[in-house]
């Protein structure tokens, strides 16, 4: 089946990707560089995600690339099409398709052989949609088919794209605007793609009125959520699978949205399970949500009832982050309860994360009480041990308070974990801990605690030495975090 007539597409200038093609067949993905004398599009030594990134072709739409360089890379790819492996999977086809369409349209390139290759990719995608994975994978399939439909004016691609986009956006975007996988990084990725689609549909007359209203409504809510959970310094909380350098940042997304006439909706955090307190210069992001979505929790961590904290635009208490998607010990550690700012019992995980992207038994979080200044919630992740972990977060005048309660028929020793950003300096005096000489953590009683080393995942494949506080208590604990009056 030959592609139908290609009609030039119009786009506003969107968000450019980071410079991952460095020239002379040299690439950098996930903070790992590789030079090729002859590009191996199946190159697997740096892990599957690196190979995927090579096949996404996002570098076609980076700042520093010429039309000639982009075309040379496309032709090299086409010349090796018969031996491709990972690049022929639905997800990389989806991202590559969008990036080829953008590049070809922007540079006004009309070439029958390139179009034939692109059409073959879209035909393959159309017959291999990722219904077995669902979530962001299926949504990306739909977004890409929309680009293919507009590029080729193809009704079959459009019909499938519309069905997926309408169904999945209505399911995947929660009432408070959050993407239902509850990763702020994936939220940014999906919002970027929604904005891309608004750019496509709004600038071109074909099928203009059919999806534009839905896309704009979802974008407004998603932007509202992103603004609500982002810290004042513009950084997202690194909750669940989230890392720097992967998605467009909040500032870029807001600017792109404004260029498309989209403004953030005013939202109140609800369905996502995320809550936020602001106490003068303190910002606290709390997680009282569930492992989600229930049928595809691959990007979830065992982090029930954790919190993050920033002070005066500086990260203080942080998520340890992610550095890999490989199914190894590091991936398991980064998803574990002990790697989050919450409580472990007998060194167990509150939810059974395994296999890189799997979750077996899941903690269920219940919110008992909630007001503007306090949230009381519990989870049953230790139900096998007949134990419930309950936490109360409170905003009290100029400080933040956490009350721990371990509900059990017997005395239970628990461990609390607080991970500090690598830039935080720590001093201990009695039952008080001083952070950077302007914040104080105080225990109501003299609990046993110690400072331990851990590795903070600043980005993929980039670990930095940092410190964490581990405090032991029996059944109950009370902690306050407050700015020092002298600061």
Tab-separated table of C-alpha atoms in Angstrom:
chain	number	residue	atom	x	y	z
A	1	UNK	CA	0.000	0.000	0.000
A	2	UNK	CA	1.538	3.277	-1.104
A	3	UNK	CA	1.327	6.481	0.948
A	4	UNK	CA	-1.278	8.943	-0.125
A	5	UNK	CA	-0.313	12.409	-1.350
A	6	UNK	CA	1.866	14.275	1.131
A	7	UNK	CA	0.665	17.844	1.680
A	8	UNK	CA	3.109	20.239	3.405
A	9	UNK	CA	2.370	20.703	7.110
A	10	UNK	CA	2.678	23.913	9.086
A	11	UNK	CA	3.988	24.148	12.650
A	12	UNK	CA	4.780	26.868	15.091
A	13	UNK	CA	8.274	26.590	16.495
A	14	UNK	CA	8.006	24.134	19.386
A	15	UNK	CA	10.382	22.894	22.072
A	16	UNK	CA	13.794	21.844	20.806
A	17	UNK	CA	15.410	18.731	22.240
A	18	UNK	CA	18.822	18.696	23.988
A	19	UNK	CA	21.825	18.234	21.701
A	20	UNK	CA	22.268	14.470	21.674
A	21	UNK	CA	23.852	14.230	18.217
A	22	UNK	CA	27.326	15.700	18.586
A	23	UNK	CA	28.392	15.409	14.944
A	24	UNK	CA	30.700	12.951	13.170
A	25	UNK	CA	28.445	9.995	14.078
A	26	UNK	CA	28.830	10.686	17.802
A	27	UNK	CA	25.820	10.496	20.116
A	28	UNK	CA	25.150	11.169	23.805
A	29	UNK	CA	22.122	9.675	25.540
A	30	UNK	CA	21.483	9.200	29.258
A	31	UNK	CA	24.891	10.783	29.986
A	32	UNK	CA	26.751	8.108	27.999
A	33	UNK	CA	28.587	9.035	24.803
A	34	UNK	CA	29.317	6.714	21.898
A	35	UNK	CA	31.161	7.332	18.642
A	36	UNK	CA	30.560	5.136	15.599
A	37	UNK	CA	32.707	4.666	12.535
A	38	UNK	CA	29.605	3.032	11.076
A	39	UNK	CA	26.372	3.638	13.008
A	40	UNK	CA	24.966	0.500	14.594
A	41	UNK	CA	21.291	1.304	15.159
A	42	UNK	CA	21.005	-1.947	17.158
A	43	UNK	CA	23.893	-1.032	19.503
A	44	UNK	CA	23.030	-2.650	22.861
A	45	UNK	CA	26.106	-2.293	25.086
A	46	UNK	CA	24.715	0.753	26.911
A	47	UNK	CA	21.346	-0.866	27.691
A	48	UNK	CA	17.971	-1.003	25.966
A	49	UNK	CA	16.913	2.527	26.900
A	50	UNK	CA	20.067	3.916	25.265
A	51	UNK	CA	19.282	1.919	22.113
A	52	UNK	CA	15.722	3.209	22.191
A	53	UNK	CA	16.978	6.810	22.422
A	54	UNK	CA	19.237	6.259	19.432
A	55	UNK	CA	16.182	5.116	17.455
A	56	UNK	CA	13.882	7.947	18.596
A	57	UNK	CA	15.649	10.440	16.273
A	58	UNK	CA	14.916	13.317	18.660
A	59	UNK	CA	18.246	14.789	17.532
A	60	UNK	CA	16.577	15.757	14.237
A	61	UNK	CA	14.820	18.484	16.198
A	62	UNK	CA	17.653	19.621	18.431
A	63	UNK	CA	19.128	23.110	18.279
A	64	UNK	CA	22.489	22.259	16.746
A	65	UNK	CA	21.881	20.174	13.647
A	66	UNK	CA	21.832	21.045	9.971
A	67	UNK	CA	19.408	19.865	7.328
A	68	UNK	CA	22.261	17.972	5.657
A	69	UNK	CA	23.254	16.206	8.892
A	70	UNK	CA	19.667	15.180	9.590
A	71	UNK	CA	19.166	13.821	6.089
A	72	UNK	CA	22.432	11.870	6.253
A	73	UNK	CA	21.247	10.190	9.469
A	74	UNK	CA	17.858	9.361	7.930
A	75	UNK	CA	19.508	7.872	4.835
A	76	UNK	CA	21.896	5.833	6.969
A	77	UNK	CA	18.923	4.486	8.902
A	78	UNK	CA	16.997	3.618	5.753
A	79	UNK	CA	20.035	1.822	4.295
A	80	UNK	CA	20.051	-0.517	7.317
A	81	UNK	CA	16.288	-0.959	7.664
A	82	UNK	CA	16.436	-4.697	6.899
A	83	UNK	CA	18.622	-5.456	9.945
A	84	UNK	CA	16.898	-3.211	12.532
A	85	UNK	CA	15.668	-4.747	15.808
A	86	UNK	CA	14.644	-2.447	18.688
A	87	UNK	CA	13.896	0.373	16.266
A	88	UNK	CA	11.016	-1.610	14.785
A	89	UNK	CA	9.200	-1.912	18.117
A	90	UNK	CA	6.021	0.207	18.413
A	91	UNK	CA	7.312	2.701	20.979
A	92	UNK	CA	10.471	3.819	19.114
A	93	UNK	CA	8.496	3.825	15.860
A	94	UNK	CA	6.029	6.187	17.530
A	95	UNK	CA	8.636	8.701	18.654
A	96	UNK	CA	10.716	8.408	15.500
A	97	UNK	CA	7.647	8.974	13.325
A	98	UNK	CA	6.823	12.252	15.067
A	99	UNK	CA	10.420	13.435	14.827
A	100	UNK	CA	10.735	12.557	11.147
A	101	UNK	CA	7.458	14.339	10.335
A	102	UNK	CA	8.564	17.471	12.199
A	103	UNK	CA	11.979	17.493	10.513
A	104	UNK	CA	10.680	16.786	7.018
A	105	UNK	CA	7.922	19.395	7.299
A	106	UNK	CA	10.154	22.071	8.825
A	107	UNK	CA	12.809	21.613	6.144
A	108	UNK	CA	10.262	21.200	3.328
A	109	UNK	CA	11.782	17.868	2.304
A	110	UNK	CA	9.784	15.841	-0.213
A	111	UNK	CA	11.367	12.507	-1.044
A	112	UNK	CA	9.450	9.454	-2.184
A	113	UNK	CA	11.875	6.899	-0.723
A	114	UNK	CA	11.883	8.569	2.693
A	115	UNK	CA	8.087	8.837	2.622
A	116	UNK	CA	7.786	5.142	1.663
A	117	UNK	CA	9.953	4.173	4.645
A	118	UNK	CA	7.956	6.402	6.986
A	119	UNK	CA	4.673	5.037	5.682
A	120	UNK	CA	5.891	1.463	6.224
A	121	UNK	CA	6.719	2.367	9.817
A	122	UNK	CA	3.259	3.803	10.370
A	123	UNK	CA	1.637	0.751	8.805
A	124	UNK	CA	3.647	-1.475	11.145
A	125	UNK	CA	2.691	0.694	14.132
A	126	UNK	CA	-0.975	0.671	13.155
A	127	UNK	CA	-0.980	-3.143	13.270
A	128	UNK	CA	1.090	-3.448	16.482
A	129	UNK	CA	-0.417	-0.964	18.917
A	130	UNK	CA	0.722	-1.469	22.511
A	131	UNK	CA	-2.546	-2.541	24.098
A	132	UNK	CA	-0.540	-5.102	26.080
A	133	UNK	CA	1.301	-2.239	27.845
A	134	UNK	CA	-1.320	0.550	27.732
A	135	UNK	CA	-0.469	3.722	29.738
A	136	UNK	CA	1.962	6.215	28.154
A	137	UNK	CA	3.062	3.697	25.491
A	138	UNK	CA	-0.394	3.376	23.951
A	139	UNK	CA	-0.975	7.116	24.197
A	140	UNK	CA	2.311	7.780	22.361
A	141	UNK	CA	1.160	5.301	19.674
A	142	UNK	CA	-1.994	7.373	19.237
A	143	UNK	CA	-0.189	10.727	19.155
A	144	UNK	CA	2.223	9.416	16.528
A	145	UNK	CA	-0.542	7.979	14.357
A	146	UNK	CA	-2.102	11.450	14.435
A	147	UNK	CA	1.114	12.904	13.011
A	148	UNK	CA	1.225	10.137	10.392
A	149	UNK	CA	-2.415	10.731	9.511
A	150	UNK	CA	-1.864	14.457	8.960
A	151	UNK	CA	1.365	13.926	7.032
A	152	UNK	CA	-0.135	11.393	4.633
A	153	UNK	CA	-3.782	12.577	4.908
A	154	UNK	CA	-4.565	8.980	5.805
A	155	UNK	CA	-8.055	8.243	7.116
A	156	UNK	CA	-7.160	4.813	8.530
A	157	UNK	CA	-4.308	6.212	10.622
A	158	UNK	CA	-6.535	9.072	11.742
A	159	UNK	CA	-9.393	6.811	12.818
A	160	UNK	CA	-7.124	4.741	15.066
A	161	UNK	CA	-5.335	7.830	16.376
A	162	UNK	CA	-8.586	9.532	17.319
A	163	UNK	CA	-9.953	6.461	19.088
A	164	UNK	CA	-6.778	6.060	21.166
A	165	UNK	CA	-6.304	9.752	21.976
A	166	UNK	CA	-9.901	10.369	23.059
A	167	UNK	CA	-10.149	7.191	25.118
A	168	UNK	CA	-6.723	7.352	26.721
A	169	UNK	CA	-6.639	11.077	27.511
A	170	UNK	CA	-10.002	10.789	29.241
A	171	UNK	CA	-8.699	7.846	31.279
A	172	UNK	CA	-5.093	8.865	31.862
A	173	UNK	CA	-5.555	12.520	32.888
A	174	UNK	CA	-7.022	12.645	36.395
A	175	UNK	CA	-9.440	15.226	37.771
A	176	UNK	CA	-6.606	17.334	39.200
A	177	UNK	CA	-4.778	17.260	35.864
A	178	UNK	CA	-2.155	14.667	36.810
A	179	UNK	CA	-1.082	11.947	34.415
A	180	UNK	CA	-2.199	8.758	36.119
A	181	UNK	CA	1.242	7.095	36.265
A	182	UNK	CA	2.049	9.774	38.881
A	183	UNK	CA	5.544	10.485	37.602
A	184	UNK	CA	6.064	14.243	37.186
A	185	UNK	CA	8.631	13.451	34.471
A	186	UNK	CA	6.166	11.414	32.404
A	187	UNK	CA	3.576	14.107	33.075
A	188	UNK	CA	5.915	16.601	31.388
A	189	UNK	CA	6.561	14.199	28.497
A	190	UNK	CA	2.848	13.624	27.846
A	191	UNK	CA	2.008	17.320	28.230
A	192	UNK	CA	4.695	18.141	25.673
A	193	UNK	CA	3.113	15.664	23.268
A	194	UNK	CA	-0.385	17.075	23.840
A	195	UNK	CA	0.995	20.537	23.025
A	196	UNK	CA	2.689	19.117	19.911
A	197	UNK	CA	-0.666	17.751	18.787
A	198	UNK	CA	-2.391	21.092	19.421
A	199	UNK	CA	0.314	22.703	17.304
A	200	UNK	CA	-0.314	20.154	14.537
A	201	UNK	CA	-4.112	20.253	14.600
A	202	UNK	CA	-4.408	23.994	15.152
A	203	UNK	CA	-2.075	25.001	12.326
A	204	UNK	CA	-3.472	22.691	9.638
A	205	UNK	CA	-6.996	22.703	8.223
A	206	UNK	CA	-7.444	18.924	7.795
A	207	UNK	CA	-9.705	17.572	10.620
A	208	UNK	CA	-8.996	20.751	12.611
A	209	UNK	CA	-12.137	20.876	14.722
A	210	UNK	CA	-12.404	17.230	15.769
A	211	UNK	CA	-9.716	16.944	18.498
A	212	UNK	CA	-8.624	20.505	19.218
A	213	UNK	CA	-11.099	21.205	22.029
A	214	UNK	CA	-10.255	17.983	23.901
A	215	UNK	CA	-6.514	18.508	23.520
A	216	UNK	CA	-6.689	22.097	24.751
A	217	UNK	CA	-8.854	21.216	27.759
A	218	UNK	CA	-6.457	18.461	28.826
A	219	UNK	CA	-3.423	20.685	28.265
A	220	UNK	CA	-4.870	23.429	30.488
A	221	UNK	CA	-5.482	20.971	33.333
A	222	UNK	CA	-2.115	19.255	32.919
A	223	UNK	CA	-0.322	22.604	32.936
A	224	UNK	CA	-2.254	23.605	36.056
A	225	UNK	CA	-1.179	20.430	37.838
A	226	UNK	CA	2.433	20.882	36.775
A	227	UNK	CA	2.542	24.445	38.070
A	228	UNK	CA	0.966	23.306	41.334
A	229	UNK	CA	3.491	20.562	42.121
A	230	UNK	CA	6.625	22.214	40.715
A	231	UNK	CA	8.805	23.917	43.283
A	232	UNK	CA	9.264	27.682	43.036
A	233	UNK	CA	12.700	27.165	41.480
A	234	UNK	CA	10.937	25.423	38.566
A	235	UNK	CA	12.067	21.895	39.411
A	236	UNK	CA	9.624	19.001	39.562
A	237	UNK	CA	9.580	16.684	42.574
A	238	UNK	CA	11.419	13.491	41.535
A	239	UNK	CA	8.607	11.154	42.536
A	240	UNK	CA	8.362	7.599	41.179
A	241	UNK	CA	10.314	7.284	37.906
A	242	UNK	CA	11.520	10.836	37.381
A	243	UNK	CA	14.904	12.265	36.446
A	244	UNK	CA	16.503	15.458	35.190
A	245	UNK	CA	17.370	15.902	31.542
A	246	UNK	CA	14.686	13.665	30.036
A	247	UNK	CA	11.554	15.801	29.612
A	248	UNK	CA	11.095	19.490	28.755
A	249	UNK	CA	11.060	21.499	31.966
A	250	UNK	CA	8.092	23.376	33.400
A	251	UNK	CA	9.312	26.749	32.119
A	252	UNK	CA	9.685	25.450	28.544
A	253	UNK	CA	6.272	23.804	28.613
A	254	UNK	CA	4.598	26.929	29.960
A	255	UNK	CA	6.220	29.089	27.263
A	256	UNK	CA	5.189	26.644	24.521
A	257	UNK	CA	1.638	26.505	25.869
A	258	UNK	CA	1.388	30.294	25.952
A	259	UNK	CA	2.512	30.467	22.307
A	260	UNK	CA	-0.441	28.203	21.495
A	261	UNK	CA	-2.883	30.368	23.481
A	262	UNK	CA	-3.126	27.921	26.405
A	263	UNK	CA	-3.181	29.024	30.018
A	264	UNK	CA	-3.050	26.796	33.074
A	265	UNK	CA	-6.311	25.911	34.769
A	266	UNK	CA	-6.540	26.609	38.487
A	267	UNK	CA	-6.562	23.186	40.078
A	268	UNK	CA	-6.652	21.713	43.573
A	269	UNK	CA	-4.540	18.625	44.210
A	270	UNK	CA	-6.823	15.626	44.731
A	271	UNK	CA	-6.884	12.364	42.732
A	272	UNK	CA	-3.116	12.235	42.256
A	273	UNK	CA	-2.603	11.815	45.993
A	274	UNK	CA	-0.039	14.602	46.026
A	275	UNK	CA	-0.412	17.460	48.493
A	276	UNK	CA	1.662	20.584	49.055
A	277	UNK	CA	2.311	22.838	52.034
A	278	UNK	CA	4.039	26.198	51.849
A	279	UNK	CA	5.356	27.676	55.103
A	280	UNK	CA	7.175	30.928	54.365
A	281	UNK	CA	10.290	29.717	52.494
A	282	UNK	CA	9.530	26.036	53.113
A	283	UNK	CA	7.867	23.962	50.389
A	284	UNK	CA	6.776	20.421	51.256
A	285	UNK	CA	5.377	17.934	48.738
A	286	UNK	CA	3.640	14.916	50.328
A	287	UNK	CA	2.503	11.659	48.750
A	288	UNK	CA	-0.700	10.159	50.152
A	289	UNK	CA	-1.653	8.464	46.873
A	290	UNK	CA	-1.789	4.914	45.589
A	291	UNK	CA	0.376	2.708	43.419
A	292	UNK	CA	-1.010	3.645	39.997
A	293	UNK	CA	-2.434	2.784	37.626
A	294	UNK	CA	-3.438	-0.554	39.111
A	295	UNK	CA	-3.041	-2.451	35.830
A	296	UNK	CA	0.306	-0.892	34.805
A	297	UNK	CA	2.357	0.309	37.785
A	298	UNK	CA	5.713	-0.058	36.026
A	299	UNK	CA	6.920	3.430	36.968
A	300	UNK	CA	5.729	3.282	40.598
A	301	UNK	CA	7.974	3.025	43.650
A	302	UNK	CA	7.384	1.626	47.146
A	303	UNK	CA	7.197	5.157	48.552
A	304	UNK	CA	3.834	5.381	50.334
A	305	UNK	CA	3.540	8.415	52.660
A	306	UNK	CA	6.882	9.961	51.732
A	307	UNK	CA	7.582	13.699	51.495
A	308	UNK	CA	10.087	16.060	49.861
A	309	UNK	CA	11.182	19.481	51.062
A	310	UNK	CA	12.723	22.610	49.589
A	311	UNK	CA	13.798	25.739	51.456
A	312	UNK	CA	14.450	29.135	49.898
A	313	UNK	CA	14.468	27.507	46.431
A	314	UNK	CA	17.089	24.932	47.491
A	315	UNK	CA	16.307	21.188	47.614
A	316	UNK	CA	16.787	19.827	51.145
A	317	UNK	CA	14.971	16.494	51.612
A	318	UNK	CA	14.877	14.720	48.277
A	319	UNK	CA	13.866	11.555	46.522
A	320	UNK	CA	16.979	9.515	45.750
A	321	UNK	CA	15.955	9.593	42.068
A	322	UNK	CA	16.560	7.052	39.304
A	323	UNK	CA	19.757	6.325	37.408
A	324	UNK	CA	18.812	3.274	35.356
A	325	UNK	CA	15.979	1.323	33.741
A	326	UNK	CA	18.052	-1.862	33.580
A	327	UNK	CA	16.641	-4.763	35.605
A	328	UNK	CA	19.425	-4.849	38.156
A	329	UNK	CA	20.174	-4.311	41.860
A	330	UNK	CA	20.442	-0.551	41.432
A	331	UNK	CA	16.985	-0.352	39.860
A	332	UNK	CA	15.569	-2.469	42.702
A	333	UNK	CA	17.223	-0.252	45.322
A	334	UNK	CA	15.968	2.973	43.760
A	335	UNK	CA	12.375	1.713	43.837
A	336	UNK	CA	12.617	0.401	47.421
A	337	UNK	CA	10.990	1.910	50.513
A	338	UNK	CA	14.375	2.457	52.168
A	339	UNK	CA	15.302	4.803	49.298
A	340	UNK	CA	12.397	7.124	50.075
A	341	UNK	CA	11.513	9.499	52.904
A	342	UNK	CA	9.189	7.203	54.750
A	343	UNK	CA	9.264	4.249	57.177
A	344	UNK	CA	10.405	0.640	56.836
A	345	UNK	CA	9.474	-2.282	59.086
A	346	UNK	CA	11.998	-5.143	59.289
A	347	UNK	CA	13.714	-3.635	56.226
A	348	UNK	CA	10.770	-4.676	54.032
A	349	UNK	CA	9.235	-2.780	51.140
A	350	UNK	CA	5.773	-1.340	51.675
A	351	UNK	CA	4.866	-2.511	48.154
A	352	UNK	CA	6.559	-5.474	46.501
A	353	UNK	CA	8.483	-3.916	43.617
A	354	UNK	CA	10.309	-6.401	41.415
A	355	UNK	CA	11.522	-7.169	37.899
A	356	UNK	CA	12.414	-3.582	37.032
A	357	UNK	CA	8.852	-2.538	36.184
A	358	UNK	CA	6.610	-4.825	38.216
A	359	UNK	CA	4.709	-4.483	41.491
A	360	UNK	CA	3.122	-7.457	43.246
A	361	UNK	CA	1.411	-6.792	46.593
A	362	UNK	CA	0.632	-3.059	46.870
A	363	UNK	CA	0.170	-0.812	49.866
A	364	UNK	CA	-3.256	0.797	50.021
A	365	UNK	CA	-3.246	4.346	51.389
A	366	UNK	CA	-6.225	5.653	53.348
A	367	UNK	CA	-6.658	9.333	54.196
A	368	UNK	CA	-8.322	9.564	57.615
A	369	UNK	CA	-8.434	13.332	58.033
A	370	UNK	CA	-7.495	16.270	55.865
A	371	UNK	CA	-7.611	20.024	56.293
A	372	UNK	CA	-5.720	23.002	54.935
A	373	UNK	CA	-3.020	22.533	57.579
A	374	UNK	CA	-2.979	18.804	58.285
A	375	UNK	CA	-3.160	15.411	56.575
A	376	UNK	CA	-3.552	12.156	58.497
A	377	UNK	CA	-3.085	9.021	56.393
A	378	UNK	CA	-2.096	5.378	56.766
A	379	UNK	CA	-1.149	2.442	54.590
A	380	UNK	CA	-1.462	-1.329	54.982
A	381	UNK	CA	1.741	-2.280	53.159
A	382	UNK	CA	2.883	-4.272	56.195
A	383	UNK	CA	-0.408	-6.115	56.623
A	384	UNK	CA	1.336	-9.509	56.453
A	385	UNK	CA	3.043	-8.530	59.699
A	386	UNK	CA	-0.309	-7.250	61.080
A	387	UNK	CA	1.134	-3.717	61.099
A	388	UNK	CA	-0.207	-0.384	59.829
A	389	UNK	CA	1.966	2.689	59.290
A	390	UNK	CA	0.174	5.944	60.025
A	391	UNK	CA	1.582	9.402	59.386
A	392	UNK	CA	0.281	12.873	60.159
A	393	UNK	CA	1.750	15.835	58.290
A	394	UNK	CA	1.030	19.209	59.883
A	395	UNK	CA	1.704	22.829	59.039
A	396	UNK	CA	2.131	24.640	62.371
A	397	UNK	CA	2.869	28.363	62.315
A	398	UNK	CA	6.400	28.534	60.896
A	399	UNK	CA	7.359	24.852	60.956
A	400	UNK	CA	6.488	21.420	59.600
A	401	UNK	CA	5.680	18.438	61.800
A	402	UNK	CA	5.555	14.698	61.115
A	403	UNK	CA	3.975	12.312	63.617
A	404	UNK	CA	4.664	8.610	63.117
A	405	UNK	CA	2.454	5.867	64.497
A	406	UNK	CA	2.987	2.140	64.061
A	407	UNK	CA	-0.292	0.371	64.798
A	408	UNK	CA	0.246	-3.188	66.034
A	409	UNK	CA	-0.678	-5.518	68.887
A	410	UNK	CA	2.979	-5.630	69.925
A	411	UNK	CA	5.858	-3.168	70.250
A	412	UNK	CA	7.400	-2.674	66.833
A	413	UNK	CA	10.738	-1.086	66.050
A	414	UNK	CA	10.592	0.914	62.840
A	415	UNK	CA	13.107	2.890	60.839
A	416	UNK	CA	12.461	6.280	59.310
A	417	UNK	CA	14.532	7.501	56.371
A	418	UNK	CA	15.278	11.090	55.325
A	419	UNK	CA	17.487	11.663	52.285
A	420	UNK	CA	19.336	14.964	52.006
A	421	UNK	CA	20.421	16.658	48.797
A	422	UNK	CA	24.184	16.345	48.178
A	423	UNK	CA	24.633	20.085	48.821
A	424	UNK	CA	23.166	19.885	52.335
A	425	UNK	CA	25.669	20.195	55.202
A	426	UNK	CA	24.730	18.395	58.431
A	427	UNK	CA	25.546	19.090	62.083
A	428	UNK	CA	24.252	17.079	65.063
A	429	UNK	CA	23.700	18.421	68.561
A	430	UNK	CA	21.847	16.162	70.994
A	431	UNK	CA	18.470	15.317	69.490
A	432	UNK	CA	18.715	18.158	66.986
A	433	UNK	CA	20.090	18.092	63.455
A	434	UNK	CA	21.070	21.318	61.708
A	435	UNK	CA	20.995	21.588	57.922
A	436	UNK	CA	23.109	24.238	56.163
A	437	UNK	CA	22.916	26.349	59.337
A	438	UNK	CA	19.389	27.477	58.532
A	439	UNK	CA	17.084	24.495	59.141
A	440	UNK	CA	16.610	22.391	62.241
A	441	UNK	CA	15.227	18.864	62.561
A	442	UNK	CA	14.230	18.022	66.118
A	443	UNK	CA	12.932	14.789	67.653
A	444	UNK	CA	10.470	15.140	70.505
A	445	UNK	CA	12.414	12.519	72.424
A	446	UNK	CA	15.959	11.197	72.144
A	447	UNK	CA	15.413	8.542	69.525
A	448	UNK	CA	18.313	6.556	68.158
A	449	UNK	CA	19.454	7.951	64.822
A	450	UNK	CA	22.501	7.882	62.574
A	451	UNK	CA	23.793	9.531	59.423
A	452	UNK	CA	24.467	7.130	56.551
A	453	UNK	CA	25.896	7.470	53.059
A	454	UNK	CA	23.779	6.961	49.953
A	455	UNK	CA	24.030	7.665	46.236
A	456	UNK	CA	21.809	10.440	44.881
A	457	UNK	CA	20.761	9.876	41.256
A	458	UNK	CA	21.242	13.339	39.784
A	459	UNK	CA	20.497	11.998	36.288
A	460	UNK	CA	20.500	8.698	34.447
A	461	UNK	CA	23.895	7.025	34.948
A	462	UNK	CA	25.081	9.851	37.192
A	463	UNK	CA	25.322	9.140	40.932
A	464	UNK	CA	26.533	11.632	43.546
A	465	UNK	CA	27.562	10.907	47.150
A	466	UNK	CA	25.043	12.231	49.687
A	467	UNK	CA	23.869	11.698	53.273
A	468	UNK	CA	20.682	10.297	54.757
A	469	UNK	CA	19.249	10.227	58.256
A	470	UNK	CA	17.969	6.908	59.590
A	471	UNK	CA	16.028	7.137	62.839
A	472	UNK	CA	14.790	4.155	64.863
A	473	UNK	CA	11.705	4.298	67.048
A	474	UNK	CA	9.246	2.006	68.756
A	475	UNK	CA	5.628	2.543	67.754
A	476	UNK	CA	5.633	6.364	67.858
A	477	UNK	CA	7.796	9.298	66.849
A	478	UNK	CA	7.369	13.040	66.471
A	479	UNK	CA	9.634	15.172	64.294
A	480	UNK	CA	9.623	18.906	63.627
A	481	UNK	CA	11.468	20.729	60.856
A	482	UNK	CA	11.793	24.486	61.223
A	483	UNK	CA	13.890	27.378	59.939
A	484	UNK	CA	16.333	28.880	62.436
A	485	UNK	CA	15.273	32.329	63.520
A	486	UNK	CA	18.778	33.634	62.872
A	487	UNK	CA	18.545	32.951	59.120
